């Protein structure tokens, strides 16, 4: 007699539930934005025209609507790889070549990764060359797009294969405490990545030029001095090569910190506004958001590995998910595939944490510069990036790493009044 394992049922239930919640939220977002499409919110009326507001509405809803298609596709693929026996077949084909366990594992995971990116390709092509293009944001050529992809793949191989080798080796040799060693290795590896990212990785994709001498640089240096912040340079990158969306970020840590402005952002904002945006980014640093975020990542990784260590000792973890031959690499692969289905419910918590940090960074910027300048910068960025001013509150609470524009600006105004 054929019985379904309770874990199979739980997996299917969570998959259905998370998919329904995603669809429901996307529907709410579309309806809410459409309802507010013909009226610029009062507080923005002087700075954002109705036409710009409607462009933001259309851009946002188009993206949400397009996002539903890969959602279904992902569900079908996940079912194919697991219960449909896709991983099991792949494993049997590779095992046929009788490599040792670690090499078999690396080969299976590489083939899986290659196939998934191939299956994903139509969506990223559509996103860049149809959706972004339609709203005038795309600046990428097919050549740049595919060069990026090849570079990314080679980089992934160069960094990922040695890491995978070490993890599979630890899983095989370290007995019951493999997950603790693996955790140490993964944590050290991510610190190493953060360390080399600004100087070795990012320049593979973008040109970095030091910000030219002048008024802007002077203002920025003064701000850095005021905040007691040492950096290893202020750079401008050619973000305009790929997209007209503007951005600024910090990367690296310790002495290897870089401040990076997209050239598109420099064109979007004046010096007052740039200073305020940078002060906001410095706020994230000064309020230790980066360290807190890392701590959370380390802790969740540890919990995840402990859970995996337990799951892989049960026979049912494999069979309930369509894998007939238990192995370390199959446990690792299965776990990475299905864990998002279960952690989806925690998404609002991460968003909440992130929005709290945004408020703190805004408050810091208002102290160091001028809340008015930051408000102007935000309005300019919302307009130029066609970000919606009227997201659905529930959708926003679930997904958004930044508070909605009106809430954020109201906070800044309130702080400024005191
Ligand atoms: Zn921020």
JSON list of C-alpha atoms and ligand atoms in Angstrom, two decimals, residues 280-281 284 358 361 402 408, ligand 1:
[
{"chain": "A", "resi": 280, "resn": "UNK", "atom": "CA", "xyz": [22.08, 58.29, 5.73]},
{"chain": "A", "resi": 281, "resn": "UNK", "atom": "CA", "xyz": [24.49, 55.56, 4.60]},
{"chain": "A", "resi": 284, "resn": "UNK", "atom": "CA", "xyz": [23.75, 52.59, 8.89]},
{"chain": "A", "resi": 358, "resn": "UNK", "atom": "CA", "xyz": [16.16, 52.94, 7.82]},
{"chain": "A", "resi": 361, "resn": "UNK", "atom": "CA", "xyz": [19.77, 56.08, 9.54]},
{"chain": "A", "resi": 402, "resn": "UNK", "atom": "CA", "xyz": [12.41, 50.67, 3.21]},
{"chain": "A", "resi": 408, "resn": "UNK", "atom": "CA", "xyz": [9.53, 58.11, 5.82]},
{"chain": "B", "resi": 1, "resn": "LIG", "atom": "ZN1", "xyz": [19.22, 52.96, 4.18]}
]
